[in-house]
PDB file of C-alpha atoms and ligand atoms in Angstrom:
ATOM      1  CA  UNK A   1      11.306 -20.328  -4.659  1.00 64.00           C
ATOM      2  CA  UNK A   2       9.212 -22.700  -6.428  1.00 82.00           C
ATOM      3  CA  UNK A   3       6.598 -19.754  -7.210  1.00 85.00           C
ATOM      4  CA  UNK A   4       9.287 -17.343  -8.535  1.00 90.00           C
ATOM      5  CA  UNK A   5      10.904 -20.302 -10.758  1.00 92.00           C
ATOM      6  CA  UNK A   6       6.781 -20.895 -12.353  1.00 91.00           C
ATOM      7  CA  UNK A   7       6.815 -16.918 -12.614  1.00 90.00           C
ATOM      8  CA  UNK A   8      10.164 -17.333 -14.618  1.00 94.00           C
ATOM      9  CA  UNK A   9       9.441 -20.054 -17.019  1.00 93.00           C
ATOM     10  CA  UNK A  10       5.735 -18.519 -17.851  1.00 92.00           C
ATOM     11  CA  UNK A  11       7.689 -15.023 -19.200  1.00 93.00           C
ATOM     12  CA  UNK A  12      10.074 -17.787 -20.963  1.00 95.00           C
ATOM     13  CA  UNK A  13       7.823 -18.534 -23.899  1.00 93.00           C
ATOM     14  CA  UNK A  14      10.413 -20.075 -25.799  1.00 94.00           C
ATOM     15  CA  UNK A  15      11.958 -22.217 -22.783  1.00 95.00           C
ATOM     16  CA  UNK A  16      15.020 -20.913 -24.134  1.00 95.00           C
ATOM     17  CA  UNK A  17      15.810 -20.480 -20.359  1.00 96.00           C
ATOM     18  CA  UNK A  18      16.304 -17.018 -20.384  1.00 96.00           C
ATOM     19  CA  UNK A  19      13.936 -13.637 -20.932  1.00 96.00           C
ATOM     20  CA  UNK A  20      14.614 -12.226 -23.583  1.00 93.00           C
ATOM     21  CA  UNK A  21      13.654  -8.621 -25.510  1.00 84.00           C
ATOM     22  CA  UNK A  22      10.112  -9.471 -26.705  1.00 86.00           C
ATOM     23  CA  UNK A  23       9.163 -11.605 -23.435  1.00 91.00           C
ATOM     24  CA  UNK A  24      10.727  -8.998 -20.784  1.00 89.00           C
ATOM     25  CA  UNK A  25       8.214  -6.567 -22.120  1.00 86.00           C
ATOM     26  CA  UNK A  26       5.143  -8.599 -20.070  1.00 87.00           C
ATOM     27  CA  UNK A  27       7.013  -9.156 -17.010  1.00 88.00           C
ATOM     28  CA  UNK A  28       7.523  -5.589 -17.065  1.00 86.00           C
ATOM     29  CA  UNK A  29       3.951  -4.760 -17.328  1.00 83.00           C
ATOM     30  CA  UNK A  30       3.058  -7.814 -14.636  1.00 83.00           C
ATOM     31  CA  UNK A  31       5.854  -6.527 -12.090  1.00 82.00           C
ATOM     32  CA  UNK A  32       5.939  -2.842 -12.488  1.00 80.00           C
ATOM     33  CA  UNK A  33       2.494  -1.572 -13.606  1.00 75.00           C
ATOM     34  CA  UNK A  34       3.180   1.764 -12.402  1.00 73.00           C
ATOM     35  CA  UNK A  35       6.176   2.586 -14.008  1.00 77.00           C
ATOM     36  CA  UNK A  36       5.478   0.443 -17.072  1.00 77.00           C
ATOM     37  CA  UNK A  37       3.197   3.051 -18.693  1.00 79.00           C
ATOM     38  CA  UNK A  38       4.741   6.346 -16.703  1.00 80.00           C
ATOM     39  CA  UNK A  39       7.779   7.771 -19.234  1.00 83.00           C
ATOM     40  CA  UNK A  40       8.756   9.798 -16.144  1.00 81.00           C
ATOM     41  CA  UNK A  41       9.701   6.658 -14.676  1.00 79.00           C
ATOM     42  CA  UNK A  42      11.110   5.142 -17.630  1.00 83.00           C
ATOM     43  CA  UNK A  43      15.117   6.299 -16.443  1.00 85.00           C
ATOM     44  CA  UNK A  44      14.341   4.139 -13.366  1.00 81.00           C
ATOM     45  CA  UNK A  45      13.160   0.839 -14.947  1.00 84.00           C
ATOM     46  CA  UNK A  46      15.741   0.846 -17.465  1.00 86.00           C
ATOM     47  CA  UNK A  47      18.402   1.354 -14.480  1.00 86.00           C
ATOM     48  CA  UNK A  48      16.686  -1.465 -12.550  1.00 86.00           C
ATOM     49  CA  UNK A  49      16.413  -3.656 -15.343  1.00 87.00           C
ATOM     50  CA  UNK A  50      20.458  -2.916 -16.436  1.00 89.00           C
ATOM     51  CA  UNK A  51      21.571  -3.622 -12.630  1.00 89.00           C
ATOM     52  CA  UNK A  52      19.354  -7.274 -12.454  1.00 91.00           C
ATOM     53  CA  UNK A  53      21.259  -7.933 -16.314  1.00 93.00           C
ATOM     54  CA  UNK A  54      24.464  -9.127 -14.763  1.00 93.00           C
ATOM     55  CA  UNK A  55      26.148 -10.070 -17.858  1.00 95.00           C
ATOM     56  CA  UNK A  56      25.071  -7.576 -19.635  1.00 93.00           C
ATOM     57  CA  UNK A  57      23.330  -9.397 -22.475  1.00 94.00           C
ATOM     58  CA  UNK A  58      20.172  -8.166 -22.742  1.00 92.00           C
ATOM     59  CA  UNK A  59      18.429 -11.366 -21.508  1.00 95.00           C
ATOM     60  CA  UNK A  60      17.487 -12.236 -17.760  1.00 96.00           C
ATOM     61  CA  UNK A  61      18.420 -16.034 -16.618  1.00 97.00           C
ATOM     62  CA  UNK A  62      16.805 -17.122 -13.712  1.00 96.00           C
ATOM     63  CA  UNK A  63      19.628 -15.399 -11.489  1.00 95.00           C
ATOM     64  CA  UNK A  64      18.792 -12.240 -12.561  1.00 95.00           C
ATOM     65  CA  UNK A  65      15.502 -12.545 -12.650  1.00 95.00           C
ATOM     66  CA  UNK A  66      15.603 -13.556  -8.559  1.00 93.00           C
ATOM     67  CA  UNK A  67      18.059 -10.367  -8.040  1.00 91.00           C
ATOM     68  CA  UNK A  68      15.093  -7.989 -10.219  1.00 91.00           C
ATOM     69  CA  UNK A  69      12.600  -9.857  -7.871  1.00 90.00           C
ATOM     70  CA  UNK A  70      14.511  -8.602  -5.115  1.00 89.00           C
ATOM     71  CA  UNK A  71      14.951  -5.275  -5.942  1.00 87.00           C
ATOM     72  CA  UNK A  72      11.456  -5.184  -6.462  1.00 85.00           C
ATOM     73  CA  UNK A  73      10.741  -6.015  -2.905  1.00 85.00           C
ATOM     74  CA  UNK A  74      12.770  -3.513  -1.919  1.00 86.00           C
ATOM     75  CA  UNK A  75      11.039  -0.824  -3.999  1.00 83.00           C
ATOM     76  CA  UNK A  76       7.917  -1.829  -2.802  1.00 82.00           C
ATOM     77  CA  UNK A  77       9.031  -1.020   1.039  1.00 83.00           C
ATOM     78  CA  UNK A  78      10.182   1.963   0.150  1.00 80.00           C
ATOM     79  CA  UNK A  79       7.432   3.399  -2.312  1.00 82.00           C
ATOM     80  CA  UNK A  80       5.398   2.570   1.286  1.00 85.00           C
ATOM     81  CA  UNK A  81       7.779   4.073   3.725  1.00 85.00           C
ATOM     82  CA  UNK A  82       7.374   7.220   0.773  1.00 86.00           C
ATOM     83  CA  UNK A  83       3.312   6.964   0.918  1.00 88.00           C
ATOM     84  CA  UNK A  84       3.181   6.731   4.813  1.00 92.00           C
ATOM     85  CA  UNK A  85       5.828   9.718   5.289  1.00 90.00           C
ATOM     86  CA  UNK A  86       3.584  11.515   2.956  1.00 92.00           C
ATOM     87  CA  UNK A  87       0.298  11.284   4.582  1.00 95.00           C
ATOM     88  CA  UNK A  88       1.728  11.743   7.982  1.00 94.00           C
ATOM     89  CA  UNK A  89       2.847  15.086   6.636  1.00 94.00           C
ATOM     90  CA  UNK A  90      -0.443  15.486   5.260  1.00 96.00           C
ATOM     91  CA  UNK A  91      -2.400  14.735   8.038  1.00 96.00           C
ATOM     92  CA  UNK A  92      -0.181  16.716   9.782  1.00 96.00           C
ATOM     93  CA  UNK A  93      -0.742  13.922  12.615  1.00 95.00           C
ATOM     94  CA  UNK A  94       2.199  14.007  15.450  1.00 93.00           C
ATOM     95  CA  UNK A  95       4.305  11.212  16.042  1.00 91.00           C
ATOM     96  CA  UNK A  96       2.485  10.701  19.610  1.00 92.00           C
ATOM     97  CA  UNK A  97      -0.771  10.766  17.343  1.00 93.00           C
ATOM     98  CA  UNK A  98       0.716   8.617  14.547  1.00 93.00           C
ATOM     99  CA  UNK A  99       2.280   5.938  17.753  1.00 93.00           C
ATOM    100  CA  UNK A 100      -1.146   5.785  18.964  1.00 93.00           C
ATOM    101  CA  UNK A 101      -2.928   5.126  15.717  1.00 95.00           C
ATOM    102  CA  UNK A 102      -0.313   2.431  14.816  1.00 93.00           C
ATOM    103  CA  UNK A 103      -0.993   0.609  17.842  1.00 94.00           C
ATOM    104  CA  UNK A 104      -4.853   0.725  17.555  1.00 95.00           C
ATOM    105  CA  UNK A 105      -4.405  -0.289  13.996  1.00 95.00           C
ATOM    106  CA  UNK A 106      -2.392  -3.065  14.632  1.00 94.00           C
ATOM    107  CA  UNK A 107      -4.405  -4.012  17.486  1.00 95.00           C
ATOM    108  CA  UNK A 108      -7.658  -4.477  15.032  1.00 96.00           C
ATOM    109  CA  UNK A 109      -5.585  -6.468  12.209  1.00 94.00           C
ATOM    110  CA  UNK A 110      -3.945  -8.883  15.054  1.00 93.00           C
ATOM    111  CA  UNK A 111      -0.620  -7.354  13.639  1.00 91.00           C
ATOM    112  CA  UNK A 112      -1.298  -7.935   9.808  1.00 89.00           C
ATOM    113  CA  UNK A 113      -0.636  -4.795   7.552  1.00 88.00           C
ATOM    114  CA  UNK A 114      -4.230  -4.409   5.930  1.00 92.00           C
ATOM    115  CA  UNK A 115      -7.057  -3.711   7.685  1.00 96.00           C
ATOM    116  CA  UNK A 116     -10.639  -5.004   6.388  1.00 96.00           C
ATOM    117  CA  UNK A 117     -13.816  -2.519   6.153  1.00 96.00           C
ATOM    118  CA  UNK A 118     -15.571  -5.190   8.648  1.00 96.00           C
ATOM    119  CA  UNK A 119     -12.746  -4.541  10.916  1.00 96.00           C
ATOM    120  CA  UNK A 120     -12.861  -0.639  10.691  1.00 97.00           C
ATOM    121  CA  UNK A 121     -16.622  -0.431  11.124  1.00 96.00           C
ATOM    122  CA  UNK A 122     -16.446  -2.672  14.637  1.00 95.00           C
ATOM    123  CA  UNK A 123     -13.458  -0.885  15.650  1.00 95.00           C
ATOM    124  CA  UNK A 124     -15.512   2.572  15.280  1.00 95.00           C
ATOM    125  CA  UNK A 125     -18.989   1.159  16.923  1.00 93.00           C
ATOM    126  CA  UNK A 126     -18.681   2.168  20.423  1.00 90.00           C
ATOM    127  CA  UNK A 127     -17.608   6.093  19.108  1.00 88.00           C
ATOM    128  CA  UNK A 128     -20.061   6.192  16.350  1.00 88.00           C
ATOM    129  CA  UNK A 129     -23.781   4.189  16.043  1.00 88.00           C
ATOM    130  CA  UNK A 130     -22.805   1.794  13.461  1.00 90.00           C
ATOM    131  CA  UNK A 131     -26.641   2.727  11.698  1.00 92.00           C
ATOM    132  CA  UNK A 132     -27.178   2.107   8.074  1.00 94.00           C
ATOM    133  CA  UNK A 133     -26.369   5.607   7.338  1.00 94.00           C
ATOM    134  CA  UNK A 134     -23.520   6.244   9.344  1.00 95.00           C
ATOM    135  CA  UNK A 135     -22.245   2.768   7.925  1.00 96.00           C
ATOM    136  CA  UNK A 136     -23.242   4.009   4.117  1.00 96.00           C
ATOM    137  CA  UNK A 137     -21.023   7.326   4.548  1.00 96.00           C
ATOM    138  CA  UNK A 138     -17.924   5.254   6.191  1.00 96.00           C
ATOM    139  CA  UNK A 139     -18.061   2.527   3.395  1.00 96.00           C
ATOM    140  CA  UNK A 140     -18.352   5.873   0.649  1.00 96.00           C
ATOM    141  CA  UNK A 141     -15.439   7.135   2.188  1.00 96.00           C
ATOM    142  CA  UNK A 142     -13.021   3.773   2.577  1.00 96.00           C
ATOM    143  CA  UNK A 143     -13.702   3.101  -0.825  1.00 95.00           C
ATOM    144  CA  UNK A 144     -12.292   6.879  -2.095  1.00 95.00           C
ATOM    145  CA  UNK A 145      -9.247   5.914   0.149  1.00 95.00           C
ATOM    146  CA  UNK A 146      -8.539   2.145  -0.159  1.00 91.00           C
ATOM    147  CA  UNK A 147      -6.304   0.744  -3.139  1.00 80.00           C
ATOM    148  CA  UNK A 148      -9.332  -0.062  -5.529  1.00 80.00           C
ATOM    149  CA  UNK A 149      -7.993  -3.743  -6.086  1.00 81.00           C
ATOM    150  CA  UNK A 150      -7.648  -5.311  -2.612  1.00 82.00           C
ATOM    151  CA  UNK A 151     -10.471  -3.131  -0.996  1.00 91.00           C
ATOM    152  CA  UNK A 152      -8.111  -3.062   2.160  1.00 94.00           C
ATOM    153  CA  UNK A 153      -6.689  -0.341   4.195  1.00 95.00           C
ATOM    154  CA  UNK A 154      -2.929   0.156   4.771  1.00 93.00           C
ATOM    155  CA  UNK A 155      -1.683   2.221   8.053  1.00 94.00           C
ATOM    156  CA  UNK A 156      -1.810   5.479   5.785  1.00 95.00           C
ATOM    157  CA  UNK A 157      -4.536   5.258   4.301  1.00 96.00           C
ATOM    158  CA  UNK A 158      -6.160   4.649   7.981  1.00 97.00           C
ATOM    159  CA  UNK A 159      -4.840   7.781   8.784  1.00 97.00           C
ATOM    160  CA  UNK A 160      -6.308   9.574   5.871  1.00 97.00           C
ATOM    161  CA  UNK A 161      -9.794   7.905   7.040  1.00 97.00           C
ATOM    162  CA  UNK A 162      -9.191   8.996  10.255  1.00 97.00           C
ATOM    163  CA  UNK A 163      -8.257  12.465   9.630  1.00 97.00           C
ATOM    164  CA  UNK A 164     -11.095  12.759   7.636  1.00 96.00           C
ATOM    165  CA  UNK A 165     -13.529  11.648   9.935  1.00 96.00           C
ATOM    166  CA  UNK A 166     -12.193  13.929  12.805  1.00 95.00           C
ATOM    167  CA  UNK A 167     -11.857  16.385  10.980  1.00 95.00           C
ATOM    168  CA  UNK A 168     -15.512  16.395   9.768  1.00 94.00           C
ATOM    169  CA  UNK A 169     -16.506  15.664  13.396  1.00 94.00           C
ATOM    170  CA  UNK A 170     -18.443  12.096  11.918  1.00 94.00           C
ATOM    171  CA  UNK A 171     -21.724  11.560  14.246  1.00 90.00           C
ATOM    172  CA  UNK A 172     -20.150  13.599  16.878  1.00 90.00           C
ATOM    173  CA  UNK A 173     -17.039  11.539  17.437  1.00 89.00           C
ATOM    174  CA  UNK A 174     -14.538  14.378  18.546  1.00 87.00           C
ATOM    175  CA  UNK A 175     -17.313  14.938  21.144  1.00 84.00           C
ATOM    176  CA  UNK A 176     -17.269  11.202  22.172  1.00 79.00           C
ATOM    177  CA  UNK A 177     -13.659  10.879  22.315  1.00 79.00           C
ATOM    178  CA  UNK A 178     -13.570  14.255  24.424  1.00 70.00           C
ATOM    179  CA  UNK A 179     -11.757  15.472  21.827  1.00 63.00           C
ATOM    180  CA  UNK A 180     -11.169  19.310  21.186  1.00 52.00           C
ATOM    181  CA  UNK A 181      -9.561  21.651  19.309  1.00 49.00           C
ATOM    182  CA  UNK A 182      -6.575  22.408  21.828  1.00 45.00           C
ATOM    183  CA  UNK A 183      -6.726  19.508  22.677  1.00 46.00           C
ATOM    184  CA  UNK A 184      -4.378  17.157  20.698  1.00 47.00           C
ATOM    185  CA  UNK A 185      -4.763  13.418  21.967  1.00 50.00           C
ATOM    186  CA  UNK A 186      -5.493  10.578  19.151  1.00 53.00           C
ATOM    187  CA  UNK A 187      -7.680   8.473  20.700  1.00 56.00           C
TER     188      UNK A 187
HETATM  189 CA1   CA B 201      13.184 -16.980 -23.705  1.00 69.68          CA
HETATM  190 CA1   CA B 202      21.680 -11.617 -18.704  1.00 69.68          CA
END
């Protein structure tokens, strides 16, 4: 609570104790980069921003501004349940595949929902010799696939990584994990 009342007054410039017009247009930016430059998601934002503007008056008090933070949660858990349900249907992944991979991932990040390129590299050791090359081309390819900013891997993108790696057979793994064509086992 205590952060999201310091997020408040810091968009308040003029402590007049609500956000107004001119000061709404940075916590836009700060709390919606995507859709802040994206006119295609313009309809949205205005809709969000009209549904957290209970009384209608253009201005968010600190009420609304705790229901927009809300919503905003809630966005964010979707636009991830979107991104996973995405790659699982590009991966094309089954669910036994996508089960198994959960449980390895959230066996390496003791639960947490990033994984670490440290983590990754000790989790693949005993399928692939961790050499400097084979360690080069894995940290090339996490950082095509990781969100530039934390450097971390999310479930989907760790299923990206490893349908990519299967896929190219890296240092022999299908081989190591007995893993053919026909046959359709994750791990
Ligand atoms: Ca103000
Ligand atoms: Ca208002």
């Amino acid at each position: 609570m205590d952060q999201l009342r310091r997020q408040f007054i810091s968009y308040d410039w003029d402590s007049s104790g609500d956000v107004s017009k001119k000061e709404l247009v940075q916590l836009i930016v700060d709390v919606f980069p995507d859709m802040a430059h994206d006119p295609e998601k313009r309809p949205l934002l205005l809709q969000i921003m009209k549904d957290a503007d209970a009384d209608n008056n253009g201005r968010l008090d600190f009420s609304e501004f705790l229901q927009l933070m809300r919503t905003v949660e809630d966005l964010g858990d979707l636009t991830q349940l979107q991104k996973e349900r995405q790659v699982i249907d590009q991966t094309q992944f089954t669910s036994n595949e996508v089960s198994e991979f959960r449980s390895i991932f959230l066996e390496v990040t003791k639960g947490e929902a990033r994984m670490s390129l440290q983590d990754f590299k000790e989790m693949m050791s005993p399928i692939c010799p961790m050499g400097d090359r084979n360690s080069h081309a894995i940290s090339a390819m996490w950082f095509e696939i990781c969100d530039s900013t934390s450097k971390m891997f999310d479930f989907p993108d760790f299923l990206l990584m490893m349908r990519r790696l299967l896929d190219i057979n890296f240092a022999n793994m299908n081989q190591r994990l007995h893993r053919g064509p026909q046959h359709r086992k994750a791990w």
